[in-house]
mmCIF file of C-alpha atoms and ligand atoms in Angstrom:
data_model
loop_
_atom_site.group_PDB
_atom_site.id
_atom_site.type_symbol
_atom_site.label_atom_id
_atom_site.label_comp_id
_atom_site.label_asym_id
_atom_site.label_seq_id
_atom_site.Cartn_x
_atom_site.Cartn_y
_atom_site.Cartn_z
ATOM 1 C CA MET A 1 -31.545 107.096 273.066
ATOM 2 C CA LYS A 2 -30.652 103.705 274.506
ATOM 3 C CA LYS A 3 -27.792 105.293 276.412
ATOM 4 C CA PHE A 4 -30.178 107.868 277.795
ATOM 5 C CA VAL A 5 -32.600 105.197 278.989
ATOM 6 C CA THR A 6 -29.763 103.311 280.674
ATOM 7 C CA LEU A 7 -28.624 106.486 282.368
ATOM 8 C CA LEU A 8 -32.138 107.249 283.476
ATOM 9 C CA LEU A 9 -32.505 103.735 284.834
ATOM 10 C CA ALA A 10 -29.246 104.070 286.761
ATOM 11 C CA LEU A 11 -30.508 107.335 288.199
ATOM 12 C CA VAL A 12 -33.824 105.810 289.235
ATOM 13 C CA ILE A 13 -32.036 102.920 290.931
ATOM 14 C CA ALA A 14 -29.619 105.269 292.690
ATOM 15 C CA LEU A 15 -32.465 107.465 293.870
ATOM 16 C CA SER A 16 -34.568 104.615 295.161
ATOM 17 C CA LEU A 17 -31.560 103.165 296.966
ATOM 18 C CA ALA A 18 -30.964 106.543 298.586
ATOM 19 C CA ALA A 19 -34.642 106.755 299.488
ATOM 20 C CA CYS A 20 -34.637 103.484 301.364
ATOM 21 C CA GLY A 21 -31.483 104.427 303.189
ATOM 22 C CA GLY A 22 -29.041 102.137 301.461
ATOM 23 C CA GLY A 23 -28.209 100.385 304.760
ATOM 24 C CA LYS A 24 -28.029 96.643 305.266
ATOM 25 C CA ASP A 25 -31.147 95.665 303.295
ATOM 26 C CA GLY A 26 -32.221 99.241 303.902
ATOM 27 C CA LEU A 27 -32.392 98.398 307.595
ATOM 28 C CA THR A 28 -30.442 101.395 308.858
ATOM 29 C CA VAL A 29 -30.094 105.027 307.804
ATOM 30 C CA GLU A 30 -26.455 104.594 306.833
ATOM 31 C CA GLU A 31 -24.879 101.527 305.257
ATOM 32 C CA GLY A 32 -23.026 99.432 307.815
ATOM 33 C CA LYS A 33 -23.801 101.811 310.687
ATOM 34 C CA LEU A 34 -26.250 101.889 313.581
ATOM 35 C CA HIS A 35 -26.968 105.501 314.443
ATOM 36 C CA MET A 36 -27.979 106.062 318.047
ATOM 37 C CA SER A 37 -29.342 109.493 318.921
ATOM 38 C CA THR A 38 -28.891 110.461 322.540
ATOM 39 C CA ASN A 39 -28.431 113.313 324.986
ATOM 40 C CA ALA A 40 -25.062 112.558 326.551
ATOM 41 C CA GLU A 41 -25.732 114.527 329.725
ATOM 42 C CA PHE A 42 -27.216 111.718 331.711
ATOM 43 C CA PRO A 43 -24.679 109.826 333.812
ATOM 44 C CA PRO A 44 -24.219 106.880 334.111
ATOM 45 C CA TYR A 45 -26.316 106.072 331.020
ATOM 46 C CA GLU A 46 -24.604 108.410 328.569
ATOM 47 C CA MET A 47 -21.888 110.982 329.008
ATOM 48 C CA VAL A 48 -19.062 112.602 327.101
ATOM 49 C CA THR A 49 -15.545 111.403 327.936
ATOM 50 C CA ASN A 50 -12.592 113.754 328.417
ATOM 51 C CA ASP A 51 -11.419 113.116 324.883
ATOM 52 C CA GLY A 52 -14.834 113.891 323.407
ATOM 53 C CA GLY A 53 -15.969 110.283 322.992
ATOM 54 C CA PHE A 54 -19.027 108.718 324.591
ATOM 55 C CA GLU A 55 -19.485 106.210 327.375
ATOM 56 C CA GLY A 56 -22.158 104.909 329.694
ATOM 57 C CA ILE A 57 -24.616 102.054 330.079
ATOM 58 C CA ASP A 58 -26.694 102.941 327.007
ATOM 59 C CA VAL A 59 -23.636 103.550 324.838
ATOM 60 C CA GLU A 60 -22.162 100.154 325.725
ATOM 61 C CA ILE A 61 -25.410 98.224 325.337
ATOM 62 C CA ALA A 62 -25.985 99.917 321.966
ATOM 63 C CA GLY A 63 -22.434 98.954 320.969
ATOM 64 C CA LEU A 64 -23.157 95.310 321.809
ATOM 65 C CA ILE A 65 -26.435 95.400 319.868
ATOM 66 C CA ALA A 66 -24.684 96.951 316.862
ATOM 67 C CA GLY A 67 -22.054 94.205 317.081
ATOM 68 C CA LYS A 68 -24.718 91.501 316.984
ATOM 69 C CA LEU A 69 -26.282 93.133 313.914
ATOM 70 C CA GLY A 70 -22.905 93.370 312.219
ATOM 71 C CA LEU A 71 -23.072 97.162 312.281
ATOM 72 C CA GLU A 72 -20.813 99.878 313.599
ATOM 73 C CA LEU A 73 -22.306 102.091 316.326
ATOM 74 C CA VAL A 74 -22.350 105.832 315.694
ATOM 75 C CA VAL A 75 -23.416 108.035 318.632
ATOM 76 C CA ASP A 76 -25.197 111.257 317.659
ATOM 77 C CA ASP A 77 -25.335 113.616 320.638
ATOM 78 C CA MET A 78 -28.071 116.266 320.765
ATOM 79 C CA GLY A 79 -30.795 117.675 323.022
ATOM 80 C CA PHE A 80 -33.112 115.159 324.673
ATOM 81 C CA THR A 81 -36.202 116.128 322.669
ATOM 82 C CA ALA A 82 -34.138 116.171 319.468
ATOM 83 C CA ALA A 83 -32.845 112.671 320.256
ATOM 84 C CA LEU A 84 -36.436 111.392 320.376
ATOM 85 C CA GLU A 85 -37.369 113.267 317.213
ATOM 86 C CA ALA A 86 -34.367 111.884 315.333
ATOM 87 C CA VAL A 87 -35.854 108.372 315.239
ATOM 88 C CA GLN A 88 -39.224 109.695 314.131
ATOM 89 C CA ASN A 89 -37.598 111.681 311.307
ATOM 90 C CA GLY A 90 -35.453 108.772 310.201
ATOM 91 C CA LYS A 91 -32.245 110.609 311.127
ATOM 92 C CA SER A 92 -31.179 107.953 313.591
ATOM 93 C CA ASP A 93 -31.947 104.244 313.837
ATOM 94 C CA ILE A 94 -32.396 104.040 317.575
ATOM 95 C CA ALA A 95 -32.745 106.558 320.370
ATOM 96 C CA MET A 96 -31.217 105.483 323.648
ATOM 97 C CA ALA A 97 -31.097 108.016 326.436
ATOM 98 C CA GLY A 98 -32.542 106.479 329.579
ATOM 99 C CA ILE A 99 -35.842 106.913 327.743
ATOM 100 C CA THR A 100 -38.962 106.079 329.699
ATOM 101 C CA VAL A 101 -41.667 104.123 327.922
ATOM 102 C CA ASP A 102 -44.555 106.521 328.051
ATOM 103 C CA GLU A 103 -48.068 106.500 326.560
ATOM 104 C CA ASP A 104 -47.616 109.817 324.779
ATOM 105 C CA ARG A 105 -44.355 108.694 323.210
ATOM 106 C CA LEU A 106 -45.872 105.382 322.073
ATOM 107 C CA VAL A 107 -48.086 107.381 319.724
ATOM 108 C CA ASN A 108 -45.039 108.573 317.747
ATOM 109 C CA MET A 109 -42.448 105.845 318.162
ATOM 110 C CA ASP A 110 -42.054 102.181 318.973
ATOM 111 C CA PHE A 111 -40.155 100.787 321.936
ATOM 112 C CA THR A 112 -38.144 97.619 322.447
ATOM 113 C CA ASP A 113 -38.472 95.480 325.532
ATOM 114 C CA THR A 114 -37.296 97.257 328.636
ATOM 115 C CA TYR A 115 -33.663 96.937 329.769
ATOM 116 C CA ALA A 116 -33.645 98.998 332.984
ATOM 117 C CA THR A 117 -35.830 100.599 335.628
ATOM 118 C CA GLY A 118 -35.795 104.333 336.197
ATOM 119 C CA ILE A 119 -37.122 106.076 339.270
ATOM 120 C CA GLN A 120 -38.019 109.745 339.351
ATOM 121 C CA VAL A 121 -36.675 111.198 342.603
ATOM 122 C CA ILE A 122 -36.625 114.583 344.254
ATOM 123 C CA VAL A 123 -33.314 116.352 344.898
ATOM 124 C CA VAL A 124 -33.269 119.132 347.507
ATOM 125 C CA PRO A 125 -30.643 121.187 349.347
ATOM 126 C CA GLU A 126 -29.437 119.258 352.397
ATOM 127 C CA GLY A 127 -30.964 121.624 354.917
ATOM 128 C CA SER A 128 -34.250 121.952 353.084
ATOM 129 C CA ALA A 129 -36.994 122.303 355.650
ATOM 130 C CA ALA A 130 -39.622 123.185 353.079
ATOM 131 C CA ILE A 131 -39.554 119.881 351.199
ATOM 132 C CA ASP A 132 -38.970 116.591 352.892
ATOM 133 C CA SER A 133 -41.472 114.378 351.170
ATOM 134 C CA VAL A 134 -43.311 114.191 347.889
ATOM 135 C CA ASP A 135 -46.367 115.734 349.597
ATOM 136 C CA ASP A 136 -44.456 118.960 350.058
ATOM 137 C CA LEU A 137 -44.020 119.422 346.316
ATOM 138 C CA GLU A 138 -47.415 121.051 346.141
ATOM 139 C CA SER A 139 -46.138 123.922 348.181
ATOM 140 C CA ALA A 140 -42.792 124.005 346.358
ATOM 141 C CA ALA A 141 -42.565 127.376 344.709
ATOM 142 C CA LEU A 142 -40.495 126.039 341.835
ATOM 143 C CA ILE A 143 -39.520 122.576 340.633
ATOM 144 C CA GLY A 144 -36.559 122.216 338.265
ATOM 145 C CA THR A 145 -36.621 119.523 335.546
ATOM 146 C CA GLN A 146 -34.981 118.699 332.226
ATOM 147 C CA GLU A 147 -37.024 119.765 329.201
ATOM 148 C CA GLY A 148 -38.936 117.044 327.411
ATOM 149 C CA THR A 149 -38.595 114.495 330.201
ATOM 150 C CA THR A 150 -41.269 112.566 332.039
ATOM 151 C CA GLY A 151 -40.232 114.468 335.184
ATOM 152 C CA TYR A 152 -41.239 117.686 333.431
ATOM 153 C CA LYS A 153 -44.436 116.130 332.152
ATOM 154 C CA TYR A 154 -45.635 114.825 335.528
ATOM 155 C CA CYS A 155 -44.767 117.991 337.426
ATOM 156 C CA SER A 156 -46.182 120.453 334.911
ATOM 157 C CA ASP A 157 -49.449 118.566 334.543
ATOM 158 C CA THR A 158 -52.570 120.064 336.093
ATOM 159 C CA PRO A 159 -53.326 119.372 339.758
ATOM 160 C CA GLU A 160 -56.382 117.316 338.655
ATOM 161 C CA ASN A 161 -53.934 115.000 336.887
ATOM 162 C CA GLY A 162 -51.564 114.796 339.819
ATOM 163 C CA GLY A 163 -49.226 117.578 338.676
ATOM 164 C CA TYR A 164 -48.452 120.998 340.088
ATOM 165 C CA GLY A 165 -49.165 123.183 337.061
ATOM 166 C CA GLU A 166 -46.751 124.730 334.557
ATOM 167 C CA ASP A 167 -46.198 127.803 336.718
ATOM 168 C CA HIS A 168 -44.471 125.637 339.296
ATOM 169 C CA VAL A 169 -41.999 124.049 336.907
ATOM 170 C CA VAL A 170 -38.881 125.288 335.162
ATOM 171 C CA ALA A 171 -37.528 123.234 332.233
ATOM 172 C CA TYR A 172 -33.758 123.339 331.736
ATOM 173 C CA GLU A 173 -31.864 122.133 328.707
ATOM 174 C CA THR A 174 -30.052 119.464 330.727
ATOM 175 C CA GLY A 175 -30.437 117.812 334.102
ATOM 176 C CA ALA A 176 -27.064 119.243 335.126
ATOM 177 C CA MET A 177 -28.376 122.743 334.465
ATOM 178 C CA ALA A 178 -31.410 122.059 336.645
ATOM 179 C CA ILE A 179 -29.033 120.963 339.431
ATOM 180 C CA GLN A 180 -26.954 124.146 338.974
ATOM 181 C CA ALA A 181 -30.164 126.165 339.312
ATOM 182 C CA LEU A 182 -30.960 124.291 342.526
ATOM 183 C CA LEU A 183 -27.500 125.063 343.912
ATOM 184 C CA ALA A 184 -27.983 128.705 342.984
ATOM 185 C CA GLY A 185 -31.316 128.790 344.810
ATOM 186 C CA LYS A 186 -33.316 129.458 341.651
ATOM 187 C CA VAL A 187 -35.523 126.405 342.185
ATOM 188 C CA ASP A 188 -36.545 124.615 345.383
ATOM 189 C CA CYS A 189 -36.080 121.054 344.186
ATOM 190 C CA VAL A 190 -35.263 119.044 341.071
ATOM 191 C CA VAL A 191 -37.235 116.041 339.842
ATOM 192 C CA ILE A 192 -34.934 113.756 337.889
ATOM 193 C CA ASP A 193 -34.086 110.087 337.322
ATOM 194 C CA ASN A 194 -32.491 108.339 340.298
ATOM 195 C CA GLN A 195 -29.108 107.339 338.823
ATOM 196 C CA PRO A 196 -28.163 110.774 337.434
ATOM 197 C CA ALA A 197 -29.501 112.240 340.705
ATOM 198 C CA GLN A 198 -27.029 110.106 342.653
ATOM 199 C CA GLU A 199 -24.151 111.198 340.431
ATOM 200 C CA TYR A 200 -25.080 114.869 340.809
ATOM 201 C CA VAL A 201 -25.442 114.603 344.584
ATOM 202 C CA LYS A 202 -22.044 112.897 344.769
ATOM 203 C CA ALA A 203 -20.461 115.648 342.687
ATOM 204 C CA ASN A 204 -22.160 118.564 344.490
ATOM 205 C CA PRO A 205 -21.956 118.643 348.279
ATOM 206 C CA GLY A 206 -24.986 120.136 349.995
ATOM 207 C CA LEU A 207 -27.647 118.211 348.091
ATOM 208 C CA LYS A 208 -29.662 115.155 349.062
ATOM 209 C CA ILE A 209 -32.227 112.827 347.530
ATOM 210 C CA LEU A 210 -35.542 112.400 349.316
ATOM 211 C CA ASP A 211 -36.559 108.871 350.253
ATOM 212 C CA THR A 212 -39.929 109.102 348.544
ATOM 213 C CA GLU A 213 -39.982 107.791 345.000
ATOM 214 C CA PHE A 214 -41.891 110.090 342.716
ATOM 215 C CA ALA A 215 -42.488 107.557 339.914
ATOM 216 C CA VAL A 216 -41.127 104.179 338.816
ATOM 217 C CA GLU A 217 -40.573 103.737 335.074
ATOM 218 C CA ASP A 218 -39.209 101.390 332.412
ATOM 219 C CA TYR A 219 -36.358 102.382 330.114
ATOM 220 C CA ALA A 220 -36.376 101.079 326.551
ATOM 221 C CA ILE A 221 -34.866 101.773 323.146
ATOM 222 C CA ALA A 222 -36.972 103.834 320.730
ATOM 223 C CA VAL A 223 -37.197 103.133 316.997
ATOM 224 C CA LYS A 224 -39.197 104.750 314.236
ATOM 225 C CA LYS A 225 -42.925 103.974 314.440
ATOM 226 C CA GLY A 226 -43.750 101.012 312.218
ATOM 227 C CA ASN A 227 -40.156 99.933 311.573
ATOM 228 C CA SER A 228 -40.918 96.433 312.778
ATOM 229 C CA GLN A 229 -37.942 94.884 310.987
ATOM 230 C CA LEU A 230 -35.441 96.992 312.929
ATOM 231 C CA LEU A 231 -37.487 96.674 316.128
ATOM 232 C CA ASP A 232 -37.411 92.874 315.845
ATOM 233 C CA GLU A 233 -33.671 92.763 315.147
ATOM 234 C CA VAL A 234 -32.855 95.072 318.047
ATOM 235 C CA ASN A 235 -35.213 93.217 320.396
ATOM 236 C CA LYS A 236 -33.655 89.891 319.463
ATOM 237 C CA ALA A 237 -30.127 91.197 320.106
ATOM 238 C CA LEU A 238 -31.206 92.883 323.348
ATOM 239 C CA GLY A 239 -32.953 89.716 324.539
ATOM 240 C CA GLU A 240 -29.791 87.692 323.994
ATOM 241 C CA LEU A 241 -27.686 90.293 325.806
ATOM 242 C CA ILE A 242 -30.053 90.262 328.770
ATOM 243 C CA ALA A 243 -30.196 86.441 328.821
ATOM 244 C CA ASP A 244 -26.421 85.942 328.762
ATOM 245 C CA GLY A 245 -25.788 88.507 331.491
ATOM 246 C CA SER A 246 -24.071 91.072 329.245
ATOM 247 C CA VAL A 247 -26.527 93.854 330.090
ATOM 248 C CA GLN A 248 -26.090 93.225 333.805
ATOM 249 C CA ARG A 249 -22.289 93.294 333.419
ATOM 250 C CA VAL A 250 -22.515 96.702 331.757
ATOM 251 C CA VAL A 251 -24.848 97.991 334.483
ATOM 252 C CA ASP A 252 -22.530 96.665 337.227
ATOM 253 C CA LYS A 253 -19.575 98.390 335.609
ATOM 254 C CA TYR A 254 -21.255 101.793 335.937
ATOM 255 C CA ILE A 255 -23.444 101.351 339.007
ATOM 256 C CA LYS A 256 -21.517 100.114 341.985
ATOM 257 C CA ALA A 257 -23.610 98.682 344.786
ATOM 258 C CA ASP A 258 -22.621 100.469 347.983
HETATM 259 N N1 LIG B 301 -36.293 108.967 331.831
HETATM 260 C C1 LIG B 301 -36.645 110.324 331.558
HETATM 261 C C2 LIG B 301 -37.499 110.393 330.331
HETATM 262 O O1 LIG B 301 -37.539 109.490 329.551
HETATM 263 C C3 LIG B 301 -35.434 111.233 331.397
HETATM 264 C C4 LIG B 301 -34.450 110.816 330.365
HETATM 265 C C5 LIG B 301 -33.404 111.878 330.102
HETATM 266 N N2 LIG B 301 -32.330 111.346 329.356
HETATM 267 C C6 LIG B 301 -31.252 112.044 328.934
HETATM 268 N N3 LIG B 301 -30.299 111.397 328.306
HETATM 269 N N4 LIG B 301 -31.157 113.314 329.178
HETATM 270 O O2 LIG B 301 -38.148 111.388 330.083
#
């Protein structure tokens, strides 16, 4: 009987450890690791390297944060919406994917301080006569976006709310796929974040970015709603990395002023 009780006790302890994640003081989902969910289709913030690894501004900043917390960074690549959901479901510790701090998202997750500015821009074919300013979007037959992004949200919103209505917007799995659709003439423009837009325009002759900025946003790191311990730790590390110039060094490595 005593043996049985001991066994039962061991089981209860094991189960409760598993339940709280078993990480450093139960801080992270896996002991010794910092899991970052992302959508590595968003240069220069996150992309897959030739050998199947990951690089980019977010990946490097997350690596530095993990280092400060004494944890090893693990990058979990998935769809953009899935990357946001992963923190809410406790499958990842942080989501970092050029994520815009947005009212709707704040309902389901918490955000750190901001570490970058994002600008939604409009990409069009070089000769596009139909669209040469944001005012022309209204008449744009079709706007391409990446699913789950703020670009999709703004554009698909009702005209009363400043959008163009769902019928005018196509959501693609990735930003790159939206750009391919633009090149193929399936959409008239793409609304996407400025830095990836620049990379895509560089890589695909025949496209240009309109001067008008569609929206200016703040990027931040998402953590599970209510996980204030992790949020505080990540914010502290991020604050130090901003203060000592590390974040800027990473940004300068990937974004060359020209
Ligand atoms: N900043 C936009 C948003 O938060 C787009 C982010 C897309 N990021 C990505 N890794 N695909 O909705």
